[in-house]
Short mmCIF file of the N, C-alpha and C atoms (twelve columns), coordinates in Angstrom:
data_MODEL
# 
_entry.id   MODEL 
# 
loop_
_atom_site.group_PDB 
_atom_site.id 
_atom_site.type_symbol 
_atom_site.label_atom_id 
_atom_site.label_alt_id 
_atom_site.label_comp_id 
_atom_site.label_asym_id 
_atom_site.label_seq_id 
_atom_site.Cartn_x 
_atom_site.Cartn_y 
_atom_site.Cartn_z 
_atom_site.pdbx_PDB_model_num 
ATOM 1   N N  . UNK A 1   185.673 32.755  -30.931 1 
ATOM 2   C CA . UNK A 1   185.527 31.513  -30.195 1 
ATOM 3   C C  . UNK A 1   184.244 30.786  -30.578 1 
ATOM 4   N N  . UNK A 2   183.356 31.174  -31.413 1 
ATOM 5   C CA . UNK A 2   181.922 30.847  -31.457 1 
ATOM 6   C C  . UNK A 2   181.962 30.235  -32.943 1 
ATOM 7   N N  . UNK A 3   183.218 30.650  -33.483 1 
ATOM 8   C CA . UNK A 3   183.412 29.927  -34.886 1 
ATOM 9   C C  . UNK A 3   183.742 28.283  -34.232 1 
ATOM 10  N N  . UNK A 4   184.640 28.225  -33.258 1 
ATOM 11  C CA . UNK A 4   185.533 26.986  -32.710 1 
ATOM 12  C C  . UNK A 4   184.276 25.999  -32.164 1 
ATOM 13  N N  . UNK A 5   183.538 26.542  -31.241 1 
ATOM 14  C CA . UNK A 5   182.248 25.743  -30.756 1 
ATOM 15  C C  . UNK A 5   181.415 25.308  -32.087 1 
ATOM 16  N N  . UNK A 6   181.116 26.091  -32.620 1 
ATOM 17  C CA . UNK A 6   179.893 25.660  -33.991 1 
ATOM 18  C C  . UNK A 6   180.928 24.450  -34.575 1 
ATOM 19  N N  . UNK A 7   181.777 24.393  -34.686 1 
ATOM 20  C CA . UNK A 7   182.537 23.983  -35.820 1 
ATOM 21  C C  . UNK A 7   183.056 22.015  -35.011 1 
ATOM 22  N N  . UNK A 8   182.714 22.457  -33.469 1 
ATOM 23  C CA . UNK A 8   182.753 20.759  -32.676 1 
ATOM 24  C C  . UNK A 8   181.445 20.613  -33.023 1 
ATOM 25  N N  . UNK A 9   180.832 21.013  -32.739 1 
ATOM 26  C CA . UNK A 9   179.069 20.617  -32.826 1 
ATOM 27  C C  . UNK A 9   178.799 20.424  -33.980 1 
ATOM 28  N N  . UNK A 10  179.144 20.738  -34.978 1 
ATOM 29  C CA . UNK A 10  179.389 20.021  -36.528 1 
ATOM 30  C C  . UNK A 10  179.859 18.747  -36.338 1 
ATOM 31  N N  . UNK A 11  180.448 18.499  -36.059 1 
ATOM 32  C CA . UNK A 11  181.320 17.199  -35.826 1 
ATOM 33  C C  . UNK A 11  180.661 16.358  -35.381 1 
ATOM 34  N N  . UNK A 12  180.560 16.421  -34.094 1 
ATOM 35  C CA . UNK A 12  179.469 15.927  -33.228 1 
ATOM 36  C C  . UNK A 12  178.637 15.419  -34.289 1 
ATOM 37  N N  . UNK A 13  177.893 16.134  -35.223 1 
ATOM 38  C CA . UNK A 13  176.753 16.075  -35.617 1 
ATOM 39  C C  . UNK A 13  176.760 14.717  -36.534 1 
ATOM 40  N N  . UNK A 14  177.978 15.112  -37.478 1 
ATOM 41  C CA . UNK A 14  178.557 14.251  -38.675 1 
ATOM 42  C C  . UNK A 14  179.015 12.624  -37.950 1 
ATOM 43  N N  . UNK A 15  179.765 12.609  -36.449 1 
ATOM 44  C CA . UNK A 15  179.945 11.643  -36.278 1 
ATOM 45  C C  . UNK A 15  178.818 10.904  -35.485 1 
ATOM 46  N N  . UNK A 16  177.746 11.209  -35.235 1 
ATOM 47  C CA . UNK A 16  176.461 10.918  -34.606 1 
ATOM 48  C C  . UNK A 16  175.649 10.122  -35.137 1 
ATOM 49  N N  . UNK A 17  175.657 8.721   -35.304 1 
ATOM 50  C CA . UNK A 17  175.117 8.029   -36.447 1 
ATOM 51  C C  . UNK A 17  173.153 8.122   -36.389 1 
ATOM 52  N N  . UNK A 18  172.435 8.452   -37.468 1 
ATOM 53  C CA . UNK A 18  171.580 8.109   -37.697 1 
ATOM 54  C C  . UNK A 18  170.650 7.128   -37.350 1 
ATOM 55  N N  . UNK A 19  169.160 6.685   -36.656 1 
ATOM 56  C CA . UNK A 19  169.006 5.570   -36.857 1 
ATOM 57  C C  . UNK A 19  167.611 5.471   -37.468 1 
ATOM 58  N N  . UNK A 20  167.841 4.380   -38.864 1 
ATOM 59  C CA . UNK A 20  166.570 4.660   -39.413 1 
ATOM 60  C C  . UNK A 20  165.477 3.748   -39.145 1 
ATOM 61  N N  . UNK A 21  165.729 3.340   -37.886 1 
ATOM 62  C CA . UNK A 21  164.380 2.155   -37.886 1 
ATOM 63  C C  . UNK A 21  163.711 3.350   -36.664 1 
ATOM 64  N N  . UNK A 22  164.036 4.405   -36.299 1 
ATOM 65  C CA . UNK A 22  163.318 4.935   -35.326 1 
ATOM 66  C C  . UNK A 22  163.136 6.502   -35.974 1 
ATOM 67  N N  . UNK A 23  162.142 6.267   -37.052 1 
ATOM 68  C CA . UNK A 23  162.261 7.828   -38.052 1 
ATOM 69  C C  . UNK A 23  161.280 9.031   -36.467 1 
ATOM 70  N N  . UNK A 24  161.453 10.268  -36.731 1 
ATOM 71  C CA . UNK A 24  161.053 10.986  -36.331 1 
ATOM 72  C C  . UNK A 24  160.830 11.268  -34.796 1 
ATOM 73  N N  . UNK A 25  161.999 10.311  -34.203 1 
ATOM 74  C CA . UNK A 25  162.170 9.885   -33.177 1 
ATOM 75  C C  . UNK A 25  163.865 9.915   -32.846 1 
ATOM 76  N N  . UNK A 26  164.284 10.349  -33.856 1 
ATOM 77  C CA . UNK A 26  165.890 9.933   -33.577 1 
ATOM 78  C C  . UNK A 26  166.691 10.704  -32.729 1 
ATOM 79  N N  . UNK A 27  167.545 10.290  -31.936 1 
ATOM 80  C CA . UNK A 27  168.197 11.562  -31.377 1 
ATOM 81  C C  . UNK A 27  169.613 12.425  -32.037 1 
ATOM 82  N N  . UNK A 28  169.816 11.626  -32.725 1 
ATOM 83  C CA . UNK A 28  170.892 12.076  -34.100 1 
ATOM 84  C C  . UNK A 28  170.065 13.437  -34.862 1 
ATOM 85  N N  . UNK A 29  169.223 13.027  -35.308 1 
ATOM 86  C CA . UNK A 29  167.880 14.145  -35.694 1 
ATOM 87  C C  . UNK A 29  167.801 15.051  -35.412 1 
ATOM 88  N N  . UNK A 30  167.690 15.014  -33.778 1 
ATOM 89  C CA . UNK A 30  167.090 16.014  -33.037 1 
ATOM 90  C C  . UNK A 30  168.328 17.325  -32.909 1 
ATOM 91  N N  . UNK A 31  169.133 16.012  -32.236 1 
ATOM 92  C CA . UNK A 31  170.117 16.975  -32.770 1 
ATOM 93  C C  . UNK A 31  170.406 17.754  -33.783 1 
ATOM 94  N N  . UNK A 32  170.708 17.634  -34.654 1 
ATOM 95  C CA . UNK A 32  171.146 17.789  -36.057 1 
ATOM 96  C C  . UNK A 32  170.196 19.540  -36.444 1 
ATOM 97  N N  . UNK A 33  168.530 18.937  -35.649 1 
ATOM 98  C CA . UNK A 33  168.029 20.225  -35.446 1 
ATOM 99  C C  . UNK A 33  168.247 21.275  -34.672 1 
ATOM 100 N N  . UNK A 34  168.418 21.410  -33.489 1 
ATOM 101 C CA . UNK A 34  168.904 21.793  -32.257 1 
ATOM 102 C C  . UNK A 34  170.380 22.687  -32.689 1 
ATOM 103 N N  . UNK A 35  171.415 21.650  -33.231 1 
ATOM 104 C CA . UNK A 35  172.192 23.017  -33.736 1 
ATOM 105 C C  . UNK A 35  172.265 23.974  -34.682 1 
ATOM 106 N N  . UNK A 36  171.372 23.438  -35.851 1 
ATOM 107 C CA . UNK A 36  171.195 24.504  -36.503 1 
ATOM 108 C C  . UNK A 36  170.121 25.478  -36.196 1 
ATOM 109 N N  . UNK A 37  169.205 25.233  -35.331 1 
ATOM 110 C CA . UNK A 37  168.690 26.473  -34.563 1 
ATOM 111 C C  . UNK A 37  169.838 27.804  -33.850 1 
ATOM 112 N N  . UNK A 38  170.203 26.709  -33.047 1 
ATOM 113 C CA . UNK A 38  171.201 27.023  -31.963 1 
ATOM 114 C C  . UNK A 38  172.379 28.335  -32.745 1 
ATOM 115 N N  . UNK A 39  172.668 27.852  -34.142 1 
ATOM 116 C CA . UNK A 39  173.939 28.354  -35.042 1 
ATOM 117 C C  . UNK A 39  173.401 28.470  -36.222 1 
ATOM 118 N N  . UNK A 40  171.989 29.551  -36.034 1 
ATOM 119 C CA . UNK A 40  171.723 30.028  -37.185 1 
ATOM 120 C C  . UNK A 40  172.683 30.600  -38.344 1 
ATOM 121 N N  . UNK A 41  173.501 31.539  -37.584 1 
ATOM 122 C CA . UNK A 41  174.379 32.402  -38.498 1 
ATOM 123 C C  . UNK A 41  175.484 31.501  -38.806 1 
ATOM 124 N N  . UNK A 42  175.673 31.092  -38.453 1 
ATOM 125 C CA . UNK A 42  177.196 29.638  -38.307 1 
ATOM 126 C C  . UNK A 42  178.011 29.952  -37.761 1 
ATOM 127 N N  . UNK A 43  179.147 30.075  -37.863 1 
ATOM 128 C CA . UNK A 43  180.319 30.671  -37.158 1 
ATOM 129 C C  . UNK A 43  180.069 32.119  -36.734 1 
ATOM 130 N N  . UNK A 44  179.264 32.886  -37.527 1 
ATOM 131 C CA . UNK A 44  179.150 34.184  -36.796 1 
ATOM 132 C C  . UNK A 44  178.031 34.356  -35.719 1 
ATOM 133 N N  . UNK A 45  177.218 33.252  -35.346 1 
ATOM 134 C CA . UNK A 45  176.740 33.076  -33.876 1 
ATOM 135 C C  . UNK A 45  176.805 34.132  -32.910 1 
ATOM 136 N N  . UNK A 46  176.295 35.074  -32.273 1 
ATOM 137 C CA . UNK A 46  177.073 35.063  -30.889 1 
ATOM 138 C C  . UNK A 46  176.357 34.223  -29.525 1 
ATOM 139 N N  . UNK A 47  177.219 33.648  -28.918 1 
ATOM 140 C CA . UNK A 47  176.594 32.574  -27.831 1 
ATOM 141 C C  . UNK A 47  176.294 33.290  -26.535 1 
ATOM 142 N N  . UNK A 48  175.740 33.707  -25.717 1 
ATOM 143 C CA . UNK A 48  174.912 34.104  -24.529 1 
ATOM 144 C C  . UNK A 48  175.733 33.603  -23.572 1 
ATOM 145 N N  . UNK A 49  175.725 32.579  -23.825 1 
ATOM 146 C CA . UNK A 49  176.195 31.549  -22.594 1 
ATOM 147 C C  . UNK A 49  177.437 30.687  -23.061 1 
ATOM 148 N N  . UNK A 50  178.300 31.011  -23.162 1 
ATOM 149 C CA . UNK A 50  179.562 29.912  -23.493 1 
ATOM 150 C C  . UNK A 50  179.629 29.141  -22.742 1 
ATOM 151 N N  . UNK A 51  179.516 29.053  -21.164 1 
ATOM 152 C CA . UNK A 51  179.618 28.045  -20.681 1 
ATOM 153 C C  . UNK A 51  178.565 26.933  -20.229 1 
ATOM 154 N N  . UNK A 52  177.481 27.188  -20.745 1 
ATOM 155 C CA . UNK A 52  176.660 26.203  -20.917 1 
ATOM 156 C C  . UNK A 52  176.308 25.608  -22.473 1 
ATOM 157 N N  . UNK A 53  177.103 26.317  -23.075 1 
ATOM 158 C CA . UNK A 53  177.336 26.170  -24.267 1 
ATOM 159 C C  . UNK A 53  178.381 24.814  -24.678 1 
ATOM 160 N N  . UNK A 54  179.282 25.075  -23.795 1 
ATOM 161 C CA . UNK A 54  180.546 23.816  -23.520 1 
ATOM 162 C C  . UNK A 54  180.406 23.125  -22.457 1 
ATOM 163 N N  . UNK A 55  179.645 22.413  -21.143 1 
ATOM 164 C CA . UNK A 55  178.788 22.240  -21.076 1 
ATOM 165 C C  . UNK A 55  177.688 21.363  -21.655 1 
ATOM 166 N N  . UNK A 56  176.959 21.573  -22.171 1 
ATOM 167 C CA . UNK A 56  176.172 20.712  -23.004 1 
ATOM 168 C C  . UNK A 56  176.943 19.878  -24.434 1 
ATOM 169 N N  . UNK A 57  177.773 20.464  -24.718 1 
ATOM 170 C CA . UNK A 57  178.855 19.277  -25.568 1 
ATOM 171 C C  . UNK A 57  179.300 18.683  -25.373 1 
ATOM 172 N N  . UNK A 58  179.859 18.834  -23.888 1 
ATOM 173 C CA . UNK A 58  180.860 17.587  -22.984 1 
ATOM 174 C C  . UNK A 58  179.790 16.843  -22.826 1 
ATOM 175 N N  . UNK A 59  178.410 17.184  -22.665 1 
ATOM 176 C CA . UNK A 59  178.042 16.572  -21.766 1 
ATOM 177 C C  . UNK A 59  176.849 15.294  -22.975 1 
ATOM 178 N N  . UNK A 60  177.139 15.969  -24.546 1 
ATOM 179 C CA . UNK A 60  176.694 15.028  -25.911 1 
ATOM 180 C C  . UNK A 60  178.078 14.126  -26.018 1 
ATOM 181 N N  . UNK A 61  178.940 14.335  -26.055 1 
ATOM 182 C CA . UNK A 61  180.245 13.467  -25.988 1 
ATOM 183 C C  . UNK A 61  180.217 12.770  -25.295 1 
ATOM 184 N N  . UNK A 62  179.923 12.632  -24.281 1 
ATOM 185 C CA . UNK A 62  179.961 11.952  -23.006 1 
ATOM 186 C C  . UNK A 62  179.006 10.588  -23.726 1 
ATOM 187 N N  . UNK A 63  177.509 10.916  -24.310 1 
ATOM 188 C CA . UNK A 63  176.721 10.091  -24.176 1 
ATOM 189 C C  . UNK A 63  177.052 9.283   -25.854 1 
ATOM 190 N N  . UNK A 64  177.490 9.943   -26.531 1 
ATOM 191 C CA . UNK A 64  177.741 9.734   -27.832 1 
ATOM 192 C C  . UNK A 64  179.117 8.813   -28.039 1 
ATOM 193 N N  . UNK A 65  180.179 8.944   -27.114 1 
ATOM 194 C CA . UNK A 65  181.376 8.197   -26.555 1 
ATOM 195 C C  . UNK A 65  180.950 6.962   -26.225 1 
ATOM 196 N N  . UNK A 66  179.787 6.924   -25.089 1 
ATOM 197 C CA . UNK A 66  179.290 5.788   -24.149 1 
ATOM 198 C C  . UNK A 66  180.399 5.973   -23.109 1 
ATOM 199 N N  . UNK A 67  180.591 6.977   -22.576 1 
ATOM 200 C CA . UNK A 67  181.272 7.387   -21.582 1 
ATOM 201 C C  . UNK A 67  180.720 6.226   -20.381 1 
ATOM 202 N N  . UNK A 68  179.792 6.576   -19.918 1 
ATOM 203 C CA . UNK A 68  178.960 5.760   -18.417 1 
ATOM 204 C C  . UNK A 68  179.468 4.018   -18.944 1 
ATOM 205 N N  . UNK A 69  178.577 4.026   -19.780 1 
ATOM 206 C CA . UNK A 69  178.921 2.426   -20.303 1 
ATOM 207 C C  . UNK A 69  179.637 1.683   -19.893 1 
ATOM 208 N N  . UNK A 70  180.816 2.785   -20.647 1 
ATOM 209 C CA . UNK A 70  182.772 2.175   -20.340 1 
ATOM 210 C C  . UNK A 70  183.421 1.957   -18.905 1 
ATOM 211 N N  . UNK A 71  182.639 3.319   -17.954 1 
ATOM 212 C CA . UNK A 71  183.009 3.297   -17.184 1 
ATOM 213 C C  . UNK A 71  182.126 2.207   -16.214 1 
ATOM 214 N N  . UNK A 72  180.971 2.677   -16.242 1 
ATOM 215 C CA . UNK A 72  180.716 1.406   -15.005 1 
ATOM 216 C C  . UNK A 72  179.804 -0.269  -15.925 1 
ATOM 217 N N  . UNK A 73  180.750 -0.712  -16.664 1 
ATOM 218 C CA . UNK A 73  180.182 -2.096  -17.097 1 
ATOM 219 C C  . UNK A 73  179.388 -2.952  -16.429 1 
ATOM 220 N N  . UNK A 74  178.601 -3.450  -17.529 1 
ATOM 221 C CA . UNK A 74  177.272 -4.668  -17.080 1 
ATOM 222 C C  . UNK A 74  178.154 -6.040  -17.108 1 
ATOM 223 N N  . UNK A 75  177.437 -6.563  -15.972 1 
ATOM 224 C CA . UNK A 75  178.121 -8.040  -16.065 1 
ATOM 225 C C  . UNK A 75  177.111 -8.727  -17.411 1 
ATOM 226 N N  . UNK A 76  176.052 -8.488  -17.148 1 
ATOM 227 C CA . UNK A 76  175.039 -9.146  -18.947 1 
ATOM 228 C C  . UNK A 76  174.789 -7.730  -19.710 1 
ATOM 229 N N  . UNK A 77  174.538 -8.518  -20.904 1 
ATOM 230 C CA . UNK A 77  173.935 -7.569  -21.813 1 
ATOM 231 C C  . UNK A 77  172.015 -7.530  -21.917 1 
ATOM 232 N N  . UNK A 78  171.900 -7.754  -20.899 1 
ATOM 233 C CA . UNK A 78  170.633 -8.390  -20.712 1 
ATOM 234 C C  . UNK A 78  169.801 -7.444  -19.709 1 
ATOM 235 N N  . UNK A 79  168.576 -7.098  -19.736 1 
ATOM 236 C CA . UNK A 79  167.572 -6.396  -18.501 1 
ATOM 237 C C  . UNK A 79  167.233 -7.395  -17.510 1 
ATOM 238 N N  . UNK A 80  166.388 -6.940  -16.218 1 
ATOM 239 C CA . UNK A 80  165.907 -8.173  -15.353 1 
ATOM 240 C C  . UNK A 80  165.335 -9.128  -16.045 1 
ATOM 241 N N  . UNK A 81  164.076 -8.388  -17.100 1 
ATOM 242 C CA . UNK A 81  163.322 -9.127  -17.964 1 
ATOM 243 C C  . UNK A 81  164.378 -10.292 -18.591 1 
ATOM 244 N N  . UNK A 82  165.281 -9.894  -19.105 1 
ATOM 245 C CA . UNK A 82  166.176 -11.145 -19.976 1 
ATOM 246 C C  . UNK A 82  165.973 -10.722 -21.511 1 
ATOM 247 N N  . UNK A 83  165.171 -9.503  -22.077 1 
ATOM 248 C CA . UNK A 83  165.553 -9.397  -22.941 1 
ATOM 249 C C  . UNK A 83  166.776 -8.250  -23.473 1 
ATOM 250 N N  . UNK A 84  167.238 -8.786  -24.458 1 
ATOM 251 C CA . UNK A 84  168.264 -8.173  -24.869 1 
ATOM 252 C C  . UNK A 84  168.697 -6.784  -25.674 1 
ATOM 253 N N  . UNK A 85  169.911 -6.178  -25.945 1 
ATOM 254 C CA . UNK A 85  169.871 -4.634  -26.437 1 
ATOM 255 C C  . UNK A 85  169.320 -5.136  -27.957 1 
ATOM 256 N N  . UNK A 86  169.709 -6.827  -28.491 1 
ATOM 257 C CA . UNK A 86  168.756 -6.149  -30.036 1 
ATOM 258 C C  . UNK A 86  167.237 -6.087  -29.756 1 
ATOM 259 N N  . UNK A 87  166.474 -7.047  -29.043 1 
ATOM 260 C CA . UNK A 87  165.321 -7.134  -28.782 1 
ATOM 261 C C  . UNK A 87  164.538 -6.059  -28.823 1 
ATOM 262 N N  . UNK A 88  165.513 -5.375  -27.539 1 
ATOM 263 C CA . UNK A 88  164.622 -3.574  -27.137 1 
ATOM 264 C C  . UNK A 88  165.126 -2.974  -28.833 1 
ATOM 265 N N  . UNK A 89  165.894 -2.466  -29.087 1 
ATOM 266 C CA . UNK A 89  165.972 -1.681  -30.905 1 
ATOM 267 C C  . UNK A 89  164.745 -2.456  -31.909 1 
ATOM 268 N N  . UNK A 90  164.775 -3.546  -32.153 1 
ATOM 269 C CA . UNK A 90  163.224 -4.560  -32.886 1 
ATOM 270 C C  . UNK A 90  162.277 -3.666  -32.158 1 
ATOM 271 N N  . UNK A 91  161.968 -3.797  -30.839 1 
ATOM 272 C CA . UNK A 91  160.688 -3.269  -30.334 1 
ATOM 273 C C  . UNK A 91  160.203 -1.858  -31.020 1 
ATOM 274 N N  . UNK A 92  161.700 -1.375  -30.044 1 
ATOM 275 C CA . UNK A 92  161.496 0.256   -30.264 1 
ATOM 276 C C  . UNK A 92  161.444 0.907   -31.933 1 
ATOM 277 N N  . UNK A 93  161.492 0.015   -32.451 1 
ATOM 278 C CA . UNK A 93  161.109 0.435   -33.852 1 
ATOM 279 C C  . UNK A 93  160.058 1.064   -34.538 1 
ATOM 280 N N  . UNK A 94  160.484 2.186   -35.547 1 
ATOM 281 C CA . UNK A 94  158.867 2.592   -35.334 1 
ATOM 282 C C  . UNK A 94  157.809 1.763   -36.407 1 
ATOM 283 N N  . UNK A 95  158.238 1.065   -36.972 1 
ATOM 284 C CA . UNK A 95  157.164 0.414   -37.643 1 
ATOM 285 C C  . UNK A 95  156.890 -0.360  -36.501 1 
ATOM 286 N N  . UNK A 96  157.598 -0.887  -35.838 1 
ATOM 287 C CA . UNK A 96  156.706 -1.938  -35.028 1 
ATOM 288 C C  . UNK A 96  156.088 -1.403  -34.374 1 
ATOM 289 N N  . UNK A 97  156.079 0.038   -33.424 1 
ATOM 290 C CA . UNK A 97  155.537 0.433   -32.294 1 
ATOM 291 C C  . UNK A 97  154.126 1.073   -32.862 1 
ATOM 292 N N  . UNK A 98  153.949 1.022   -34.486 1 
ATOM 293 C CA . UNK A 98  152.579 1.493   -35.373 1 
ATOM 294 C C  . UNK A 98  152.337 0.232   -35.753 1 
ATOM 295 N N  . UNK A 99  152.472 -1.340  -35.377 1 
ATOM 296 C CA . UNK A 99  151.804 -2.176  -35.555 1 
ATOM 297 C C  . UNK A 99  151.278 -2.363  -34.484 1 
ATOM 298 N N  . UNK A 100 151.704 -2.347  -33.141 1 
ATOM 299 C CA . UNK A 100 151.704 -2.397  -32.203 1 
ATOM 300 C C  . UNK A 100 150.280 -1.359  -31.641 1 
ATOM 301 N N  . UNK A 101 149.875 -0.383  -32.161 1 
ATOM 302 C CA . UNK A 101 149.320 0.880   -32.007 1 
ATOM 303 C C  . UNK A 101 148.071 0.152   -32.395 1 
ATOM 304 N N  . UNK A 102 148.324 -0.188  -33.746 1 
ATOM 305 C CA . UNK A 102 147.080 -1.024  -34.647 1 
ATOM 306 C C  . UNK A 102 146.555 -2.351  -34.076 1 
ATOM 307 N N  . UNK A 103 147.214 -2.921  -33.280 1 
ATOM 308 C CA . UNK A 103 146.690 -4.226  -32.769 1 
ATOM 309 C C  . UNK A 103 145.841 -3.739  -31.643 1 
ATOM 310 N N  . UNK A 104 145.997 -2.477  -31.054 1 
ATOM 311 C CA . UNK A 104 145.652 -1.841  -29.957 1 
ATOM 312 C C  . UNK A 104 143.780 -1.494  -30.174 1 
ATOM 313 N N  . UNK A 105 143.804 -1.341  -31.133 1 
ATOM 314 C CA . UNK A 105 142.692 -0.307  -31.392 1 
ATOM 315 C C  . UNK A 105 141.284 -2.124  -31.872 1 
ATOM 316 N N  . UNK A 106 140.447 -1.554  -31.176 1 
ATOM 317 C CA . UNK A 106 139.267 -2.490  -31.352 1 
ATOM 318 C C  . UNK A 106 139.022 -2.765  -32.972 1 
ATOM 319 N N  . UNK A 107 138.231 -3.936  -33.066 1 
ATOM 320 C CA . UNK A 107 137.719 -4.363  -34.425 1 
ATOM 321 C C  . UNK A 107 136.581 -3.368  -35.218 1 
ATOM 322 N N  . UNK A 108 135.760 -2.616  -34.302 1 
ATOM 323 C CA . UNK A 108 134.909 -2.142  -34.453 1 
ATOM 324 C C  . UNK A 108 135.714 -0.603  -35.409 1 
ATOM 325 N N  . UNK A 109 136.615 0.285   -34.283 1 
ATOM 326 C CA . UNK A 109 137.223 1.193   -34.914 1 
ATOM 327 C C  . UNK A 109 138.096 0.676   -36.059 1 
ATOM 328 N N  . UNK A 110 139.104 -0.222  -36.516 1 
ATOM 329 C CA . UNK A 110 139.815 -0.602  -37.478 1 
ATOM 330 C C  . UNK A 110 138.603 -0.570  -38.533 1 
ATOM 331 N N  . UNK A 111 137.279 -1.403  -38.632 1 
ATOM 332 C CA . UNK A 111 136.836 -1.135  -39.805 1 
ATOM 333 C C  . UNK A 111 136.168 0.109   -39.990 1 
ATOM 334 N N  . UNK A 112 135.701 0.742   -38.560 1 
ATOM 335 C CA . UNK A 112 135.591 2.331   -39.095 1 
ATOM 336 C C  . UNK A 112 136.356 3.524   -39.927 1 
ATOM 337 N N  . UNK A 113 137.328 3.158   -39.419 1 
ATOM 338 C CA . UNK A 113 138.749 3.784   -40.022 1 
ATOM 339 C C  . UNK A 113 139.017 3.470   -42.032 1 
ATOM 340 N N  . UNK A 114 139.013 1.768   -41.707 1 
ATOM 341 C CA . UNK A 114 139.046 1.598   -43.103 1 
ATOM 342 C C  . UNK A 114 137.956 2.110   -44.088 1 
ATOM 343 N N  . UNK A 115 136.902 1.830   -43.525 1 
ATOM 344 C CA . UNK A 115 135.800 2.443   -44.907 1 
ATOM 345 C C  . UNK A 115 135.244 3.502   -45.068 1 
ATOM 346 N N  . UNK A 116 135.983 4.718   -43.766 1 
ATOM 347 C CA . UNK A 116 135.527 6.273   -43.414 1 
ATOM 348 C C  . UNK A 116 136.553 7.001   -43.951 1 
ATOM 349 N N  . UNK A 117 135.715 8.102   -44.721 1 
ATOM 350 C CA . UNK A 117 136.225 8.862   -45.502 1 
ATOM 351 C C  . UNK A 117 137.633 9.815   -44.972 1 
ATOM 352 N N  . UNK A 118 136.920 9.942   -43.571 1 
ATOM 353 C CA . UNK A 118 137.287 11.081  -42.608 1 
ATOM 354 C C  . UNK A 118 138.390 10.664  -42.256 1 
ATOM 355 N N  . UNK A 119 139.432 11.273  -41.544 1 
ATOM 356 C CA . UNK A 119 140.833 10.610  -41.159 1 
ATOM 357 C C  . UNK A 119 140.198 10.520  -39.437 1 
ATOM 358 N N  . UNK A 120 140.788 10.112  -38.356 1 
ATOM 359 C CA . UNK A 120 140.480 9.463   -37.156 1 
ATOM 360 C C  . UNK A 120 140.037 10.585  -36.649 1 
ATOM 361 N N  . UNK A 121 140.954 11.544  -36.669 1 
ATOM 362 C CA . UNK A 121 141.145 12.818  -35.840 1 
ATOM 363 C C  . UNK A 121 140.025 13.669  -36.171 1 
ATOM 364 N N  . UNK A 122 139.259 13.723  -36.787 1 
ATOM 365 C CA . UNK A 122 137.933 14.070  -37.414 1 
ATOM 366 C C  . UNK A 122 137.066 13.741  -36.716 1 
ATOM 367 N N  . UNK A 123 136.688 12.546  -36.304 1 
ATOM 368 C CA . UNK A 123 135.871 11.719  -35.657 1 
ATOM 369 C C  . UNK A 123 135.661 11.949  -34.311 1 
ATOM 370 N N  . UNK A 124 137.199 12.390  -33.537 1 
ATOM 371 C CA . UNK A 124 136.904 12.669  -32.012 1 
ATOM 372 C C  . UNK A 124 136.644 13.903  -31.814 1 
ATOM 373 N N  . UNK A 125 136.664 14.859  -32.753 1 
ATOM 374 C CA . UNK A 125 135.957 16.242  -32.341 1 
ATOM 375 C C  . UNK A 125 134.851 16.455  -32.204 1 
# 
């Protein structure tokens, strides 16, 4: 039975799209890690827990489907704010959220940074 589980969670995995504007952050990723921890041996696995085992797949299907979504629909595609689902993905991007980081940081540290040998993390020890 532990061949049959590894072998949805493959699936899962393959049909789980990628997203590359949010590197090292993805939940496709994370996944992708998570089961091959999970199913070191692959099909010859043995699982502890089958039923939290099946369980936590219904419960990646569910979110990977857009189960909730479907079921209880938005009248907008919109937050209170008014901005929108592409807006938040632009934001949440990770280049932007490391420009964003950089606008953060004073004039004083930016040119410390630039003309110091040391990397940042050096500096606060």
């Amino acid at each position: 039975m532990a061949a049959g589980r590894y072998r949805r969670f493959l699936r899962l995995c393959e049909e789980w799209p990628l997203e590359e504007t949010k590197r090292q952050r993805d939940l496709g990723a994370v996944l992708r890690q998570r089961v091959a921890q999970a199913f070191r041996e692959g099909e010859n696995t043995p699982i502890a827990d089958p039923e939290a085992c099946d369980q936590m797949y219904e419960s990646l299907v569910r979110i990977h489907t857009n189960y909730y979504k479907n079921k209880y629909p938005r009248l907008k595609d919109t937050t209170f704010t008014g901005v929108t689902v592409e807006d938040c993905r632009m934001i949440l991007a990770t280049d932007i959220l490391k420009q964003m980081e950089d606008m953060k940081k004073g004039t004083w540290r930016r040119l410390r940074e630039k003309f110091s040998a040391k990397k940042p993390e050096e500096d606060s020890k």
